[in-house]
Amino acid sequence: MPPPPHPDDAHPYLRAATAGIRHHTRALPQTDPPRPADRAHLDVLHAHLTALHQLLDRIAETTRPPHPGAGRHLATAHTRLWQSAAAVHDAFHLLPSASADTTECHPERLPEGPPVLTICQRHLAAGHAVRRKTTPADLRPHTTACVR
């Protein structure tokens, strides 16, 4: 029987992604005045958030049956992560673009649309998954009060 994995060896890709995010945060240029985010940056951030959203969805689904309390908290985190992705998507469309035609979502044009609209394709796909598992009441604004 093989020995149990060491905690540092668990989930190496997730640990690498976290390290990458930390590195990126530290490496952001400190210009004077500070440079605002651009659409490409928000597109990549949205891709990361939606990937985390899918991962958290799977973890919540497998945790809920044996541990309902923990599963509920993970489901709440899943919803809040969706709200974060939605806010990043909205911010993306508020930033100026190279072409005036790409400032709004046009779902009817997505299959043939310009590459900049991949964020919209990703967002619509994630939105379908969210609507299958949450109610509008679940998506209302949330405040946190930690009791620990």
C-alpha positions as a printed NumPy array, in Angstrom:
array([[  0.   ,   0.   ,   0.   ],
       [  1.526,   3.377,  -1.004],
       [  2.11 ,   5.974,   1.706],
       [ -0.454,   8.787,   1.93 ],
       [  0.491,  11.862,  -0.108],
       [  2.23 ,  14.672,   1.7  ],
       [ -0.018,  17.798,   1.965],
       [  2.539,  19.837,  -0.002],
       [  2.211,  17.365,  -2.901],
       [ -1.585,  17.596,  -3.074],
       [ -3.156,  19.493,  -5.988],
       [  0.088,  20.665,  -7.64 ],
       [ -1.636,  22.455, -10.541],
       [ -3.892,  24.428,  -8.251],
       [ -0.906,  25.357,  -6.103],
       [  0.956,  26.476,  -9.245],
       [ -2.018,  28.591, -10.358],
       [ -2.137,  30.252,  -6.941],
       [  1.591,  30.939,  -7.095],
       [  1.118,  32.406, -10.574],
       [ -1.604,  34.752,  -9.342],
       [  0.58 ,  35.876,  -6.43 ],
       [  3.514,  36.476,  -8.775],
       [  1.338,  38.443, -11.198],
       [ -0.028,  40.592,  -8.374],
       [  3.501,  41.446,  -7.212],
       [  4.75 ,  42.002, -10.772],
       [  2.068,  44.514, -11.811],
       [  3.9  ,  47.654, -12.887],
       [  3.902,  50.43 , -10.326],
       [  3.639,  53.417, -12.645],
       [  2.875,  56.983, -11.724],
       [  0.025,  57.559, -12.374],
       [ -1.145,  53.933, -12.036],
       [ -2.105,  52.305, -15.333],
       [ -5.709,  51.044, -15.435],
       [ -6.565,  47.505, -16.445],
       [ -7.105,  46.838, -20.122],
       [ -9.546,  44.501, -21.843],
       [ -6.95 ,  41.775, -22.408],
       [ -6.131,  41.703, -18.693],
       [ -9.803,  41.454, -17.715],
       [-10.393,  38.741, -20.319],
       [ -7.655,  36.573, -18.807],
       [ -8.887,  37.312, -15.275],
       [-12.42 ,  36.338, -16.319],
       [-11.082,  33.055, -17.745],
       [ -9.405,  32.348, -14.413],
       [-12.552,  33.152, -12.435],
       [-14.742,  30.94 , -14.607],
       [-12.236,  28.07 , -14.318],
       [-12.309,  28.475, -10.528],
       [-16.091,  28.577, -10.727],
       [-16.167,  25.184, -12.48 ],
       [-13.716,  23.704,  -9.986],
       [-15.685,  24.976,  -7.004],
       [-18.879,  23.627,  -8.547],
       [-17.429,  20.121,  -8.72 ],
       [-15.993,  20.314,  -5.219],
       [-19.308,  21.538,  -3.788],
       [-21.223,  18.741,  -5.549],
       [-18.999,  16.012,  -4.127],
       [-18.786,  17.522,  -0.65 ],
       [-22.503,  18.215,  -0.158],
       [-23.795,  14.619,   0.301],
       [-21.423,  13.522,   3.077],
       [-21.036,  17.002,   4.638],
       [-24.168,  19.134,   4.021],
       [-23.03 ,  22.102,   6.101],
       [-19.698,  22.402,   4.316],
       [-21.44 ,  21.792,   0.998],
       [-23.789,  24.731,   1.616],
       [-20.851,  27.026,   2.329],
       [-19.084,  25.856,  -0.818],
       [-22.268,  26.416,  -2.82 ],
       [-22.401,  29.962,  -1.448],
       [-18.761,  30.491,  -2.443],
       [-19.654,  29.142,  -5.896],
       [-22.39 ,  31.771,  -6.221],
       [-20.14 ,  34.603,  -5.018],
       [-17.457,  33.562,  -7.481],
       [-20.035,  33.771, -10.26 ],
       [-20.929,  37.284,  -9.113],
       [-17.238,  38.208,  -9.296],
       [-16.961,  36.839, -12.836],
       [-20.11 ,  38.749, -13.824],
       [-18.662,  41.992, -12.431],
       [-15.387,  41.467, -14.337],
       [-17.378,  40.806, -17.525],
       [-19.35 ,  44.012, -17.007],
       [-16.141,  45.978, -16.366],
       [-14.649,  44.534, -19.562],
       [-17.452,  46.08 , -21.594],
       [-17.061,  49.453, -19.908],
       [-13.423,  49.779, -20.954],
       [-12.595,  51.379, -24.289],
       [-11.709,  49.046, -27.129],
       [ -9.758,  49.325, -30.352],
       [-13.007,  48.894, -32.288],
       [-16.274,  50.644, -31.429],
       [-18.186,  47.518, -32.573],
       [-16.982,  45.37 , -29.641],
       [-18.171,  47.436, -26.686],
       [-21.322,  45.401, -26.08 ],
       [-22.251,  41.731, -25.959],
       [-23.922,  40.455, -29.076],
       [-24.788,  36.821, -28.297],
       [-26.449,  36.412, -31.681],
       [-23.046,  37.008, -33.328],
       [-20.878,  34.91 , -31.002],
       [-20.106,  31.958, -33.298],
       [-18.834,  34.279, -36.017],
       [-17.922,  37.225, -33.784],
       [-14.531,  38.834, -33.36 ],
       [-12.009,  37.122, -31.054],
       [-12.446,  39.829, -28.406],
       [-15.914,  38.415, -27.716],
       [-14.545,  35.119, -26.393],
       [-15.159,  36.575, -22.932],
       [-18.864,  36.759, -23.839],
       [-18.922,  33.162, -25.046],
       [-17.26 ,  32.021, -21.833],
       [-19.583,  34.148, -19.72 ],
       [-22.714,  32.855, -21.43 ],
       [-21.579,  29.24 , -20.957],
       [-20.867,  29.83 , -17.266],
       [-24.193,  31.656, -16.917],
       [-26.086,  28.623, -18.204],
       [-24.397,  26.455, -15.571],
       [-25.233,  28.973, -12.845],
       [-28.902,  29.156, -13.792],
       [-29.214,  25.364, -13.6  ],
       [-28.055,  25.328,  -9.977],
       [-29.076,  28.638,  -8.396],
       [-32.168,  30.743,  -7.971],
       [-32.434,  34.511,  -8.42 ],
       [-32.659,  34.81 ,  -4.627],
       [-29.281,  33.069,  -4.316],
       [-27.731,  35.726,  -6.54 ],
       [-28.861,  38.715,  -4.473],
       [-26.144,  40.93 ,  -2.932],
       [-24.383,  39.347,   0.005],
       [-22.795,  40.732,   3.139],
       [-20.476,  38.733,   5.334],
       [-20.31 ,  38.745,   9.1  ],
       [-17.607,  36.399,  10.345],
       [-18.412,  34.947,  13.752],
       [-14.973,  33.527,  14.456]])
